[in-house]
Amino acid sequence: MAEDMTMEVGRVKLHKAQSGSALIVLVLGMSIGMLVWFGVSGFNSLLETKRLYEDIRTQQLLEIKSALLAGSLFVPEVYQSNADKQLKPYQIIPGIGYLPCPANESGVWDGAPCGNPRQGYISSSNPGDSHTGITALGYVPLALKNRNQFFAQVLRKAEYRYILDERFVAFNQCYYDEGTEYLPYPVNYLLKITSPPAPVSSCGGSALPLTNGSLPVPFLSVDNRTGYVALLIDPGADLQLAPENVDGDDYFTHKDNDDIIVGIHFGEWSEVVSQRWVNERRYWKSFNNENGWPWAYDKASNPVGQEWALN
């Protein structure tokens, strides 16, 4: 009898011990599960916050990109008069598709010409890179002085970097009419120019070579995709470009760095700008003088010719 009672007490103690152990395991499991859940949730929350921040930055650059492309359609109207509000001869009114020059740290482009002086077709200050020598680097302009053009609703001075192929700027220091009027390089949606101009002697170099009748495509590239007319870069809170994006060549990347890059590709530029020519083709072809931006480039008689009507 005493032995039976002893065995029963032992079973009760063993059951309580097992129950206590199970409860401890359950509590530990729940605790670990909660830690893992909160850890994963917190990590996901950080990722989501980072994605949201990058989306906002990207959207700001996309808005500037849209404003730049829209403004490029109305270059002839914006620049049909000089600083004294006198109408220019149509032979020196820049054509369509051109973008503003980069601004300096003040954030304002005052209409001064830009573009690197040519040092031949391919040039480089850094051995081993492939800088073409015809890109312009600076900051996104807040506005065009005296032209009532604005490119962003919220933009700090020297906040976003702006790099472009200088063939696509409205005023280029290497091309002008008799030394008095800075003019753009003639470009169109096919990059076909019968006799491309050479820069003035002070800029050195020679005319860009033609390949099967076509000019070279824009040189800027992002993550191995080439053909960009211009790039907009948000360097992040420190306002410093990543080293690989400020090394002097024409290759840019947003991989493994904090730079957000939005580009205007030549294909996009062509699609947008050519629409104006499509809409105005009949009007321009009603003229007999064949001068002005739609017609053939001629250094003496039509230095703004983009040859839209010839392609």
mmCIF file of C-alpha atoms in Angstrom:
data_model
loop_
_atom_site.group_PDB
_atom_site.id
_atom_site.type_symbol
_atom_site.label_atom_id
_atom_site.label_comp_id
_atom_site.label_asym_id
_atom_site.label_seq_id
_atom_site.Cartn_x
_atom_site.Cartn_y
_atom_site.Cartn_z
ATOM 1 C CA MET A 1 0.000 0.000 0.000
ATOM 2 C CA ALA A 2 2.773 2.419 0.994
ATOM 3 C CA GLU A 3 4.613 1.439 -2.149
ATOM 4 C CA ASP A 4 1.575 2.246 -4.309
ATOM 5 C CA MET A 5 1.225 5.669 -2.730
ATOM 6 C CA THR A 6 4.925 6.372 -3.272
ATOM 7 C CA MET A 7 4.612 5.471 -6.971
ATOM 8 C CA GLU A 8 1.514 7.678 -7.334
ATOM 9 C CA VAL A 9 3.286 10.660 -5.754
ATOM 10 C CA GLY A 10 6.214 10.104 -8.106
ATOM 11 C CA ARG A 11 3.924 10.115 -11.121
ATOM 12 C CA VAL A 12 2.296 13.356 -9.934
ATOM 13 C CA LYS A 13 5.679 15.019 -9.446
ATOM 14 C CA LEU A 14 6.860 13.804 -12.874
ATOM 15 C CA HIS A 15 3.679 15.109 -14.516
ATOM 16 C CA LYS A 16 4.098 18.514 -12.845
ATOM 17 C CA ALA A 17 7.732 18.621 -13.909
ATOM 18 C CA GLN A 18 6.819 17.755 -17.480
ATOM 19 C CA SER A 19 4.030 20.324 -17.503
ATOM 20 C CA GLY A 20 6.405 22.977 -16.158
ATOM 21 C CA SER A 21 9.012 22.117 -18.779
ATOM 22 C CA ALA A 22 6.419 22.280 -21.551
ATOM 23 C CA LEU A 23 5.260 25.696 -20.313
ATOM 24 C CA ILE A 24 8.827 26.979 -20.242
ATOM 25 C CA VAL A 25 9.435 25.698 -23.792
ATOM 26 C CA LEU A 26 6.178 27.303 -24.946
ATOM 27 C CA VAL A 27 7.074 30.642 -23.367
ATOM 28 C CA LEU A 28 10.581 30.530 -24.825
ATOM 29 C CA GLY A 29 9.188 29.635 -28.245
ATOM 30 C CA MET A 30 6.700 32.485 -28.150
ATOM 31 C CA SER A 31 9.389 34.895 -26.994
ATOM 32 C CA ILE A 32 11.766 33.865 -29.775
ATOM 33 C CA GLY A 33 8.919 34.016 -32.289
ATOM 34 C CA MET A 34 7.980 37.520 -31.169
ATOM 35 C CA LEU A 35 11.601 38.646 -31.355
ATOM 36 C CA VAL A 36 11.936 37.229 -34.866
ATOM 37 C CA TRP A 37 8.602 38.754 -35.948
ATOM 38 C CA PHE A 38 9.462 42.167 -34.550
ATOM 39 C CA GLY A 39 12.952 41.910 -36.034
ATOM 40 C CA VAL A 40 11.678 41.017 -39.508
ATOM 41 C CA SER A 41 8.895 43.557 -39.210
ATOM 42 C CA GLY A 42 11.348 46.246 -38.178
ATOM 43 C CA PHE A 43 13.731 45.327 -41.010
ATOM 44 C CA ASN A 44 10.899 45.375 -43.523
ATOM 45 C CA SER A 45 9.789 48.716 -42.144
ATOM 46 C CA LEU A 46 13.274 50.115 -42.668
ATOM 47 C CA LEU A 47 13.337 48.773 -46.221
ATOM 48 C CA GLU A 48 9.916 50.268 -46.916
ATOM 49 C CA THR A 49 11.012 53.642 -45.520
ATOM 50 C CA LYS A 50 14.143 53.545 -47.683
ATOM 51 C CA ARG A 51 12.104 52.661 -50.787
ATOM 52 C CA LEU A 52 9.641 55.457 -50.055
ATOM 53 C CA TYR A 53 12.490 57.950 -49.625
ATOM 54 C CA GLU A 54 14.044 56.859 -52.925
ATOM 55 C CA ASP A 55 10.658 57.020 -54.670
ATOM 56 C CA ILE A 56 10.164 60.607 -53.488
ATOM 57 C CA ARG A 57 13.646 61.587 -54.680
ATOM 58 C CA THR A 58 13.072 59.884 -58.025
ATOM 59 C CA GLN A 59 9.706 61.597 -58.478
ATOM 60 C CA GLN A 60 11.298 65.003 -57.932
ATOM 61 C CA LEU A 61 13.843 64.286 -60.665
ATOM 62 C CA LEU A 62 11.103 63.019 -62.993
ATOM 63 C CA GLU A 63 9.222 66.300 -62.544
ATOM 64 C CA ILE A 64 12.343 68.255 -63.479
ATOM 65 C CA LYS A 65 12.889 65.971 -66.466
ATOM 66 C CA SER A 66 9.347 66.636 -67.689
ATOM 67 C CA ALA A 67 9.839 70.393 -67.304
ATOM 68 C CA LEU A 68 13.109 70.286 -69.244
ATOM 69 C CA LEU A 69 11.574 68.304 -72.109
ATOM 70 C CA ALA A 70 8.525 70.571 -72.223
ATOM 71 C CA GLY A 71 10.740 73.651 -72.283
ATOM 72 C CA SER A 72 12.821 72.210 -75.114
ATOM 73 C CA LEU A 73 9.783 72.350 -77.408
ATOM 74 C CA PHE A 74 9.520 76.125 -77.172
ATOM 75 C CA VAL A 75 13.117 77.237 -77.500
ATOM 76 C CA PRO A 76 12.395 79.272 -80.674
ATOM 77 C CA GLU A 77 9.702 81.252 -78.852
ATOM 78 C CA VAL A 78 11.739 81.720 -75.682
ATOM 79 C CA TYR A 79 14.762 83.036 -77.568
ATOM 80 C CA GLN A 80 13.149 84.922 -80.443
ATOM 81 C CA SER A 81 14.233 88.219 -78.879
ATOM 82 C CA ASN A 82 17.502 89.435 -77.430
ATOM 83 C CA ALA A 83 18.235 90.943 -74.028
ATOM 84 C CA ASP A 84 16.948 94.293 -75.278
ATOM 85 C CA LYS A 85 13.612 92.681 -76.254
ATOM 86 C CA GLN A 86 14.310 93.130 -79.952
ATOM 87 C CA LEU A 87 13.273 90.365 -82.325
ATOM 88 C CA LYS A 88 16.156 88.397 -83.781
ATOM 89 C CA PRO A 89 16.473 87.459 -87.447
ATOM 90 C CA TYR A 90 14.988 83.981 -87.852
ATOM 91 C CA GLN A 91 18.331 82.728 -89.184
ATOM 92 C CA ILE A 92 19.799 82.947 -85.674
ATOM 93 C CA ILE A 93 16.808 81.890 -83.554
ATOM 94 C CA PRO A 94 17.693 78.505 -82.020
ATOM 95 C CA GLY A 95 15.532 75.579 -83.035
ATOM 96 C CA ILE A 96 13.650 72.963 -81.039
ATOM 97 C CA GLY A 97 14.903 70.376 -78.587
ATOM 98 C CA TYR A 98 17.617 72.286 -76.798
ATOM 99 C CA LEU A 99 18.132 72.195 -73.036
ATOM 100 C CA PRO A 100 19.475 74.845 -70.657
ATOM 101 C CA CYS A 101 23.101 74.894 -69.654
ATOM 102 C CA PRO A 102 23.948 73.699 -66.153
ATOM 103 C CA ALA A 103 23.830 76.321 -63.436
ATOM 104 C CA ASN A 104 26.600 77.072 -60.990
ATOM 105 C CA GLU A 105 26.118 76.748 -57.242
ATOM 106 C CA SER A 106 23.878 79.823 -57.208
ATOM 107 C CA GLY A 107 21.269 77.753 -59.021
ATOM 108 C CA VAL A 108 20.712 80.263 -61.816
ATOM 109 C CA TRP A 109 21.680 79.994 -65.445
ATOM 110 C CA ASP A 110 21.913 83.496 -66.879
ATOM 111 C CA GLY A 111 22.034 82.456 -70.522
ATOM 112 C CA ALA A 112 25.822 82.305 -70.785
ATOM 113 C CA PRO A 113 27.040 79.631 -73.218
ATOM 114 C CA CYS A 114 28.269 76.301 -71.949
ATOM 115 C CA GLY A 115 30.023 73.232 -73.290
ATOM 116 C CA ASN A 116 33.552 72.010 -72.896
ATOM 117 C CA PRO A 117 35.994 73.224 -75.548
ATOM 118 C CA ARG A 118 36.686 70.348 -77.896
ATOM 119 C CA GLN A 119 40.040 68.619 -77.671
ATOM 120 C CA GLY A 120 39.431 66.392 -80.646
ATOM 121 C CA TYR A 121 36.759 63.730 -80.950
ATOM 122 C CA ILE A 122 37.987 61.606 -78.003
ATOM 123 C CA SER A 123 39.892 63.189 -75.158
ATOM 124 C CA SER A 124 40.537 62.455 -71.526
ATOM 125 C CA SER A 125 42.180 64.056 -68.533
ATOM 126 C CA ASN A 126 42.307 60.693 -66.761
ATOM 127 C CA PRO A 127 44.319 57.892 -68.384
ATOM 128 C CA GLY A 128 42.154 54.858 -68.919
ATOM 129 C CA ASP A 129 38.752 56.514 -69.034
ATOM 130 C CA SER A 130 36.792 57.447 -72.142
ATOM 131 C CA HIS A 131 35.671 61.000 -71.511
ATOM 132 C CA THR A 132 34.614 62.508 -74.809
ATOM 133 C CA GLY A 133 35.374 66.083 -73.934
ATOM 134 C CA ILE A 134 31.925 67.305 -74.997
ATOM 135 C CA THR A 135 29.896 67.007 -71.830
ATOM 136 C CA ALA A 136 28.880 69.836 -69.533
ATOM 137 C CA LEU A 137 28.562 69.290 -65.763
ATOM 138 C CA GLY A 138 26.941 71.523 -63.175
ATOM 139 C CA TYR A 139 23.684 71.919 -61.276
ATOM 140 C CA VAL A 140 20.039 71.869 -62.292
ATOM 141 C CA PRO A 141 19.042 75.513 -62.827
ATOM 142 C CA LEU A 142 16.193 76.710 -60.665
ATOM 143 C CA ALA A 143 15.113 79.015 -63.461
ATOM 144 C CA LEU A 144 16.231 80.739 -66.628
ATOM 145 C CA LYS A 145 16.987 84.334 -65.783
ATOM 146 C CA ASN A 146 14.665 86.809 -67.526
ATOM 147 C CA ARG A 147 12.857 83.997 -69.383
ATOM 148 C CA ASN A 148 10.208 83.016 -66.811
ATOM 149 C CA GLN A 149 11.057 79.324 -66.998
ATOM 150 C CA PHE A 150 11.162 77.200 -63.850
ATOM 151 C CA PHE A 151 12.148 73.563 -63.543
ATOM 152 C CA ALA A 152 11.089 72.496 -60.042
ATOM 153 C CA GLN A 153 8.601 73.697 -57.466
ATOM 154 C CA VAL A 154 10.833 72.749 -54.551
ATOM 155 C CA LEU A 155 14.536 72.933 -55.289
ATOM 156 C CA ARG A 156 17.464 74.005 -53.181
ATOM 157 C CA LYS A 157 20.509 75.665 -54.681
ATOM 158 C CA ALA A 158 23.224 73.198 -55.679
ATOM 159 C CA GLU A 159 20.953 70.285 -54.760
ATOM 160 C CA TYR A 160 20.753 68.242 -57.966
ATOM 161 C CA ARG A 161 23.573 67.671 -60.438
ATOM 162 C CA TYR A 162 22.981 68.070 -64.153
ATOM 163 C CA ILE A 163 25.166 66.597 -66.891
ATOM 164 C CA LEU A 164 24.472 66.780 -70.589
ATOM 165 C CA ASP A 165 25.927 66.261 -74.022
ATOM 166 C CA GLU A 166 26.723 69.843 -75.009
ATOM 167 C CA ARG A 167 25.386 69.358 -78.530
ATOM 168 C CA PHE A 168 21.938 69.636 -76.945
ATOM 169 C CA VAL A 169 22.331 73.016 -75.223
ATOM 170 C CA ALA A 170 20.729 76.194 -76.567
ATOM 171 C CA PHE A 171 23.956 78.204 -76.442
ATOM 172 C CA ASN A 172 27.382 76.699 -77.006
ATOM 173 C CA GLN A 173 30.606 78.600 -76.608
ATOM 174 C CA CYS A 174 32.116 76.725 -79.532
ATOM 175 C CA TYR A 175 29.562 77.815 -82.151
ATOM 176 C CA TYR A 176 28.505 81.326 -83.020
ATOM 177 C CA ASP A 177 27.536 83.626 -85.829
ATOM 178 C CA GLU A 178 30.408 85.951 -86.752
ATOM 179 C CA GLY A 179 31.529 86.038 -83.139
ATOM 180 C CA THR A 180 28.488 87.952 -81.920
ATOM 181 C CA GLU A 181 25.776 85.355 -81.281
ATOM 182 C CA TYR A 182 26.342 82.017 -79.541
ATOM 183 C CA LEU A 183 24.360 79.259 -81.200
ATOM 184 C CA PRO A 184 23.612 75.571 -80.601
ATOM 185 C CA TYR A 185 25.023 72.604 -82.428
ATOM 186 C CA PRO A 186 22.558 71.392 -85.095
ATOM 187 C CA VAL A 187 20.835 68.167 -83.996
ATOM 188 C CA ASN A 188 17.606 66.467 -85.027
ATOM 189 C CA TYR A 189 15.693 63.288 -84.251
ATOM 190 C CA LEU A 190 17.761 61.235 -86.714
ATOM 191 C CA LEU A 191 21.160 62.761 -85.884
ATOM 192 C CA LYS A 192 21.638 63.289 -89.615
ATOM 193 C CA ILE A 193 23.408 66.514 -90.572
ATOM 194 C CA THR A 194 24.738 66.891 -94.106
ATOM 195 C CA SER A 195 27.839 68.891 -93.187
ATOM 196 C CA PRO A 196 28.270 69.016 -89.409
ATOM 197 C CA PRO A 197 29.997 72.159 -88.194
ATOM 198 C CA ALA A 198 33.447 72.304 -86.707
ATOM 199 C CA PRO A 199 33.929 74.342 -83.540
ATOM 200 C CA VAL A 200 35.521 77.754 -83.779
ATOM 201 C CA SER A 201 39.296 77.847 -83.699
ATOM 202 C CA SER A 202 39.432 78.867 -80.035
ATOM 203 C CA CYS A 203 37.755 75.563 -79.120
ATOM 204 C CA GLY A 204 40.064 73.405 -81.202
ATOM 205 C CA GLY A 205 39.193 70.018 -82.622
ATOM 206 C CA SER A 206 37.184 69.320 -85.746
ATOM 207 C CA ALA A 207 33.668 68.471 -86.867
ATOM 208 C CA LEU A 208 32.180 65.307 -85.388
ATOM 209 C CA PRO A 209 32.681 62.423 -87.806
ATOM 210 C CA LEU A 210 29.711 60.903 -89.617
ATOM 211 C CA THR A 211 29.077 57.160 -89.672
ATOM 212 C CA ASN A 212 26.870 56.190 -92.596
ATOM 213 C CA GLY A 213 25.687 59.780 -92.677
ATOM 214 C CA SER A 214 24.821 59.911 -88.975
ATOM 215 C CA LEU A 215 26.375 61.756 -86.056
ATOM 216 C CA PRO A 216 27.502 59.802 -82.972
ATOM 217 C CA VAL A 217 24.719 59.058 -80.516
ATOM 218 C CA PRO A 218 24.881 60.910 -77.180
ATOM 219 C CA PHE A 219 27.771 59.630 -75.122
ATOM 220 C CA LEU A 220 26.367 59.574 -71.609
ATOM 221 C CA SER A 221 25.557 56.149 -70.196
ATOM 222 C CA VAL A 222 23.902 54.794 -67.050
ATOM 223 C CA ASP A 223 24.626 51.249 -65.913
ATOM 224 C CA ASN A 224 25.948 50.257 -69.352
ATOM 225 C CA ARG A 225 23.036 51.771 -71.309
ATOM 226 C CA THR A 226 24.373 54.519 -73.531
ATOM 227 C CA GLY A 227 22.657 57.221 -75.560
ATOM 228 C CA TYR A 228 21.582 59.685 -72.858
ATOM 229 C CA VAL A 229 21.218 63.342 -73.810
ATOM 230 C CA ALA A 230 21.237 64.506 -70.184
ATOM 231 C CA LEU A 231 21.339 63.111 -66.649
ATOM 232 C CA LEU A 232 19.803 64.436 -63.432
ATOM 233 C CA ILE A 233 21.406 63.159 -60.248
ATOM 234 C CA ASP A 234 20.273 63.482 -56.644
ATOM 235 C CA PRO A 235 23.449 62.797 -54.639
ATOM 236 C CA GLY A 236 21.620 62.412 -51.344
ATOM 237 C CA ALA A 237 21.695 64.315 -48.079
ATOM 238 C CA ASP A 238 25.448 64.973 -48.184
ATOM 239 C CA LEU A 239 25.125 66.568 -51.670
ATOM 240 C CA GLN A 240 28.230 64.655 -52.760
ATOM 241 C CA LEU A 241 28.250 62.439 -55.845
ATOM 242 C CA ALA A 242 29.549 58.921 -55.431
ATOM 243 C CA PRO A 243 33.225 58.655 -56.461
ATOM 244 C CA GLU A 244 32.366 56.547 -59.493
ATOM 245 C CA ASN A 245 30.046 59.297 -60.736
ATOM 246 C CA VAL A 246 32.510 62.143 -60.437
ATOM 247 C CA ASP A 247 35.622 60.515 -61.892
ATOM 248 C CA GLY A 248 35.579 62.429 -65.163
ATOM 249 C CA ASP A 249 34.248 59.854 -67.595
ATOM 250 C CA ASP A 250 30.857 59.468 -69.281
ATOM 251 C CA TYR A 251 29.790 56.374 -67.339
ATOM 252 C CA PHE A 252 27.397 56.724 -64.416
ATOM 253 C CA THR A 253 25.779 54.228 -62.075
ATOM 254 C CA HIS A 254 23.326 54.130 -59.183
ATOM 255 C CA LYS A 255 24.329 50.630 -58.117
ATOM 256 C CA ASP A 256 25.878 50.289 -54.673
ATOM 257 C CA ASN A 257 25.682 54.009 -53.934
ATOM 258 C CA ASP A 258 23.164 56.604 -52.752
ATOM 259 C CA ASP A 259 22.934 58.523 -56.031
ATOM 260 C CA ILE A 260 19.510 58.585 -57.690
ATOM 261 C CA ILE A 261 19.840 59.054 -61.465
ATOM 262 C CA VAL A 262 17.120 59.972 -63.940
ATOM 263 C CA GLY A 263 18.154 60.338 -67.559
ATOM 264 C CA ILE A 264 16.738 61.840 -70.721
ATOM 265 C CA HIS A 265 17.518 59.214 -73.324
ATOM 266 C CA PHE A 266 17.936 60.173 -76.949
ATOM 267 C CA GLY A 267 14.972 57.942 -77.830
ATOM 268 C CA GLU A 268 12.744 59.882 -75.427
ATOM 269 C CA TRP A 269 14.084 63.205 -76.608
ATOM 270 C CA SER A 270 13.473 62.263 -80.243
ATOM 271 C CA GLU A 271 9.915 61.112 -79.597
ATOM 272 C CA VAL A 272 8.970 64.283 -77.726
ATOM 273 C CA VAL A 273 10.708 66.836 -79.930
ATOM 274 C CA SER A 274 9.755 65.318 -83.282
ATOM 275 C CA GLN A 275 6.076 65.820 -82.448
ATOM 276 C CA ARG A 276 6.460 69.562 -82.921
ATOM 277 C CA TRP A 277 7.971 69.047 -86.346
ATOM 278 C CA VAL A 278 5.163 66.659 -87.294
ATOM 279 C CA ASN A 279 2.600 69.274 -86.259
ATOM 280 C CA GLU A 280 4.325 72.128 -88.097
ATOM 281 C CA ARG A 281 5.711 70.373 -91.153
ATOM 282 C CA ARG A 282 3.057 71.712 -93.560
ATOM 283 C CA TYR A 283 3.444 75.268 -92.260
ATOM 284 C CA TRP A 284 7.212 75.372 -92.677
ATOM 285 C CA LYS A 285 7.188 73.731 -96.084
ATOM 286 C CA SER A 286 4.886 76.482 -97.348
ATOM 287 C CA PHE A 287 7.863 78.868 -97.314
ATOM 288 C CA ASN A 288 10.237 79.182 -100.237
ATOM 289 C CA ASN A 289 13.267 80.770 -98.558
ATOM 290 C CA GLU A 290 14.254 77.555 -96.723
ATOM 291 C CA ASN A 291 15.963 79.352 -93.868
ATOM 292 C CA GLY A 292 15.390 78.895 -90.158
ATOM 293 C CA TRP A 293 15.753 75.906 -87.853
ATOM 294 C CA PRO A 294 13.871 73.287 -89.951
ATOM 295 C CA TRP A 295 16.180 73.733 -92.933
ATOM 296 C CA ALA A 296 19.730 72.812 -93.866
ATOM 297 C CA TYR A 297 22.646 73.962 -91.728
ATOM 298 C CA ASP A 298 24.899 76.531 -93.351
ATOM 299 C CA LYS A 299 27.526 78.345 -91.333
ATOM 300 C CA ALA A 300 27.027 81.603 -93.231
ATOM 301 C CA SER A 301 23.362 81.764 -94.212
ATOM 302 C CA ASN A 302 21.552 79.433 -91.786
ATOM 303 C CA PRO A 303 23.691 78.558 -88.750
ATOM 304 C CA VAL A 304 20.688 77.326 -86.732
ATOM 305 C CA GLY A 305 19.550 74.825 -89.370
ATOM 306 C CA GLN A 306 18.663 71.431 -87.895
ATOM 307 C CA GLU A 307 17.628 69.844 -91.201
ATOM 308 C CA TRP A 308 14.282 68.529 -89.948
ATOM 309 C CA ALA A 309 12.787 69.226 -93.366
ATOM 310 C CA LEU A 310 15.515 67.206 -95.103
ATOM 311 C CA ASN A 311 15.056 63.901 -93.266
#
